[in-house]
Amino acid sequence: MKRQITCIECPAGCALSVEIENHKVVNVSGNKCPKGVPYAVSEVENPCRILTTTVLTEGLSLKAIPVRTDRPIPKAELFRAMEEISKIRITGPVSAGDIISGDLLGLGADLVATRDSGL
Ligand code: SF4
């Protein structure tokens, strides 16, 4: 089976042609540099994304604080991560970069605030 994907590792946006056998990448072509190969393997075998969302607050002037994972997490875990995040409430002031939830769901990514909450 062949799949066409676009490498997003840099602005060149190479069109990659990926040969897949038994859910494993066996050949990648169309990449202008070596980074395209691990990108294709990750995208096909374990696609991951940075999760960006908000966490509700209690007792702060802002109703919600924007947050993101500090590294990509598997796409297959995004829904479960959103469920977990929906249970969190920020009850005191936070600054951009503060960890809101460490090692979210044991996925190795911290959930961090991306702006200050104010008081
Ligand atoms: S294969 Fe290399 S040059 Fe092409 S988009 Fe990916 S990182 Fe950029």
PDB file of N, CA, C and O in Angstrom, residues 1 10 16 18-19 27 29-32 39 46 52 55-56 59 69-70 72 83 87-88 92 97 99 101 108 113:
ATOM      1  N   MET A   1       0.845  -1.183   0.000  1.00  0.00           N
ATOM      2  CA  MET A   1       0.000   0.000   0.000  1.00  0.00           C
ATOM      3  C   MET A   1       0.886   1.241   0.000  1.00  0.00           C
ATOM      4  O   MET A   1       1.927   1.260   0.648  1.00  0.00           O
ATOM      5  N   CYS A  10       9.622  21.158   8.082  1.00  0.00           N
ATOM      6  CA  CYS A  10      10.172  22.474   7.722  1.00  0.00           C
ATOM      7  C   CYS A  10       9.286  23.069   6.632  1.00  0.00           C
ATOM      8  O   CYS A  10       8.421  22.387   6.083  1.00  0.00           O
ATOM      9  N   LEU A  16       5.675  13.406   0.434  1.00  0.00           N
ATOM     10  CA  LEU A  16       6.317  12.107   0.647  1.00  0.00           C
ATOM     11  C   LEU A  16       5.426  10.989   0.129  1.00  0.00           C
ATOM     12  O   LEU A  16       4.217  10.995   0.351  1.00  0.00           O
ATOM     13  N   VAL A  18       4.925   7.136   0.676  1.00  0.00           N
ATOM     14  CA  VAL A  18       5.298   6.185   1.726  1.00  0.00           C
ATOM     15  C   VAL A  18       4.747   4.803   1.388  1.00  0.00           C
ATOM     16  O   VAL A  18       3.544   4.645   1.187  1.00  0.00           O
ATOM     17  N   GLU A  19       5.626   3.831   1.301  1.00  0.00           N
ATOM     18  CA  GLU A  19       5.201   2.439   1.086  1.00  0.00           C
ATOM     19  C   GLU A  19       5.039   1.759   2.432  1.00  0.00           C
ATOM     20  O   GLU A  19       5.939   1.815   3.283  1.00  0.00           O
ATOM     21  N   ASN A  27       9.426   1.993   2.811  1.00  0.00           N
ATOM     22  CA  ASN A  27      10.180   2.886   1.936  1.00  0.00           C
ATOM     23  C   ASN A  27       9.546   4.280   1.933  1.00  0.00           C
ATOM     24  O   ASN A  27       8.332   4.417   2.010  1.00  0.00           O
ATOM     25  N   SER A  29       9.943   8.058  -0.190  1.00  0.00           N
ATOM     26  CA  SER A  29      10.588   8.818  -1.264  1.00  0.00           C
ATOM     27  C   SER A  29       9.932  10.192  -1.345  1.00  0.00           C
ATOM     28  O   SER A  29       8.854  10.422  -0.801  1.00  0.00           O
ATOM     29  N   GLY A  30      10.614  11.094  -2.020  1.00  0.00           N
ATOM     30  CA  GLY A  30      10.102  12.456  -2.169  1.00  0.00           C
ATOM     31  C   GLY A  30      10.657  13.415  -1.135  1.00  0.00           C
ATOM     32  O   GLY A  30      10.429  14.622  -1.216  1.00  0.00           O
ATOM     33  N   ASN A  31      11.406  12.893  -0.165  1.00  0.00           N
ATOM     34  CA  ASN A  31      11.990  13.755   0.882  1.00  0.00           C
ATOM     35  C   ASN A  31      13.276  14.391   0.366  1.00  0.00           C
ATOM     36  O   ASN A  31      14.109  13.726  -0.231  1.00  0.00           O
ATOM     37  N   LYS A  32      13.385  15.709   0.615  1.00  0.00           N
ATOM     38  CA  LYS A  32      14.587  16.425   0.181  1.00  0.00           C
ATOM     39  C   LYS A  32      15.703  16.350   1.215  1.00  0.00           C
ATOM     40  O   LYS A  32      16.801  16.834   0.962  1.00  0.00           O
ATOM     41  N   TYR A  39       9.974  11.319  10.038  1.00  0.00           N
ATOM     42  CA  TYR A  39       8.663  11.962  10.090  1.00  0.00           C
ATOM     43  C   TYR A  39       7.601  11.017   9.521  1.00  0.00           C
ATOM     44  O   TYR A  39       6.540  10.827  10.127  1.00  0.00           O
ATOM     45  N   ASN A  46       2.884   5.866  14.397  1.00  0.00           N
ATOM     46  CA  ASN A  46       2.445   6.395  15.698  1.00  0.00           C
ATOM     47  C   ASN A  46       2.260   7.907  15.594  1.00  0.00           C
ATOM     48  O   ASN A  46       3.048   8.672  16.152  1.00  0.00           O
ATOM     49  N   THR A  52      -3.549  21.352  22.215  1.00  0.00           N
ATOM     50  CA  THR A  52      -3.771  22.730  22.649  1.00  0.00           C
ATOM     51  C   THR A  52      -5.237  22.880  23.033  1.00  0.00           C
ATOM     52  O   THR A  52      -6.117  22.541  22.241  1.00  0.00           O
ATOM     53  N   VAL A  55      -8.022  25.104  30.218  1.00  0.00           N
ATOM     54  CA  VAL A  55      -8.420  24.504  31.493  1.00  0.00           C
ATOM     55  C   VAL A  55      -9.270  25.525  32.240  1.00  0.00           C
ATOM     56  O   VAL A  55      -8.900  26.706  32.327  1.00  0.00           O
ATOM     57  N   LEU A  56     -10.388  25.078  32.774  1.00  0.00           N
ATOM     58  CA  LEU A  56     -11.275  25.987  33.512  1.00  0.00           C
ATOM     59  C   LEU A  56     -10.647  26.404  34.832  1.00  0.00           C
ATOM     60  O   LEU A  56      -9.836  25.678  35.409  1.00  0.00           O
ATOM     61  N   GLY A  59     -12.437  30.805  40.893  1.00  0.00           N
ATOM     62  CA  GLY A  59     -12.003  31.887  41.766  1.00  0.00           C
ATOM     63  C   GLY A  59     -11.022  32.852  41.127  1.00  0.00           C
ATOM     64  O   GLY A  59     -10.455  33.693  41.818  1.00  0.00           O
ATOM     65  N   THR A  69       0.293  20.712  25.588  1.00  0.00           N
ATOM     66  CA  THR A  69       1.283  19.733  26.023  1.00  0.00           C
ATOM     67  C   THR A  69       2.650  20.221  25.572  1.00  0.00           C
ATOM     68  O   THR A  69       2.773  20.875  24.530  1.00  0.00           O
ATOM     69  N   ASP A  70       3.662  19.911  26.368  1.00  0.00           N
ATOM     70  CA  ASP A  70       5.003  20.406  26.040  1.00  0.00           C
ATOM     71  C   ASP A  70       5.695  19.540  24.991  1.00  0.00           C
ATOM     72  O   ASP A  70       6.817  19.837  24.603  1.00  0.00           O
ATOM     73  N   PRO A  72       4.540  16.404  21.655  1.00  0.00           N
ATOM     74  CA  PRO A  72       3.417  15.719  21.017  1.00  0.00           C
ATOM     75  C   PRO A  72       3.019  14.459  21.789  1.00  0.00           C
ATOM     76  O   PRO A  72       3.869  13.796  22.387  1.00  0.00           O
ATOM     77  N   GLU A  83     -10.584  14.381  27.987  1.00  0.00           N
ATOM     78  CA  GLU A  83     -11.462  14.014  29.111  1.00  0.00           C
ATOM     79  C   GLU A  83     -10.778  14.304  30.442  1.00  0.00           C
ATOM     80  O   GLU A  83     -11.388  14.832  31.375  1.00  0.00           O
ATOM     81  N   LYS A  87     -11.437  17.588  33.681  1.00  0.00           N
ATOM     82  CA  LYS A  87     -11.655  17.418  35.137  1.00  0.00           C
ATOM     83  C   LYS A  87     -10.805  18.385  35.957  1.00  0.00           C
ATOM     84  O   LYS A  87     -11.009  18.517  37.167  1.00  0.00           O
ATOM     85  N   ILE A  88      -9.833  19.022  35.335  1.00  0.00           N
ATOM     86  CA  ILE A  88      -8.898  19.883  36.071  1.00  0.00           C
ATOM     87  C   ILE A  88      -9.514  21.269  36.278  1.00  0.00           C
ATOM     88  O   ILE A  88     -10.182  21.802  35.378  1.00  0.00           O
ATOM     89  N   GLY A  92      -5.633  28.775  41.611  1.00  0.00           N
ATOM     90  CA  GLY A  92      -4.759  29.861  42.052  1.00  0.00           C
ATOM     91  C   GLY A  92      -4.021  30.424  40.853  1.00  0.00           C
ATOM     92  O   GLY A  92      -4.043  29.832  39.769  1.00  0.00           O
ATOM     93  N   GLY A  97       4.008  28.891  31.232  1.00  0.00           N
ATOM     94  CA  GLY A  97       5.092  27.931  31.420  1.00  0.00           C
ATOM     95  C   GLY A  97       4.917  27.059  32.647  1.00  0.00           C
ATOM     96  O   GLY A  97       5.580  26.027  32.774  1.00  0.00           O
ATOM     97  N   ILE A  99       3.569  24.210  34.997  1.00  0.00           N
ATOM     98  CA  ILE A  99       3.000  22.887  34.717  1.00  0.00           C
ATOM     99  C   ILE A  99       1.649  22.777  35.421  1.00  0.00           C
ATOM    100  O   ILE A  99       1.559  22.926  36.645  1.00  0.00           O
ATOM    101  N   SER A 101      -0.472  20.007  34.763  1.00  0.00           N
ATOM    102  CA  SER A 101      -0.576  18.579  35.050  1.00  0.00           C
ATOM    103  C   SER A 101       0.679  17.906  34.513  1.00  0.00           C
ATOM    104  O   SER A 101       0.927  17.927  33.302  1.00  0.00           O
ATOM    105  N   GLY A 108       4.170  11.010  29.212  1.00  0.00           N
ATOM    106  CA  GLY A 108       5.488  11.635  29.132  1.00  0.00           C
ATOM    107  C   GLY A 108       5.452  13.099  28.733  1.00  0.00           C
ATOM    108  O   GLY A 108       6.493  13.696  28.478  1.00  0.00           O
ATOM    109  N   ALA A 113       0.670  25.886  31.148  1.00  0.00           N
ATOM    110  CA  ALA A 113      -0.084  27.108  30.850  1.00  0.00           C
ATOM    111  C   ALA A 113       0.652  27.887  29.771  1.00  0.00           C
ATOM    112  O   ALA A 113       1.887  27.914  29.728  1.00  0.00           O
TER     113      ALA A 113
END
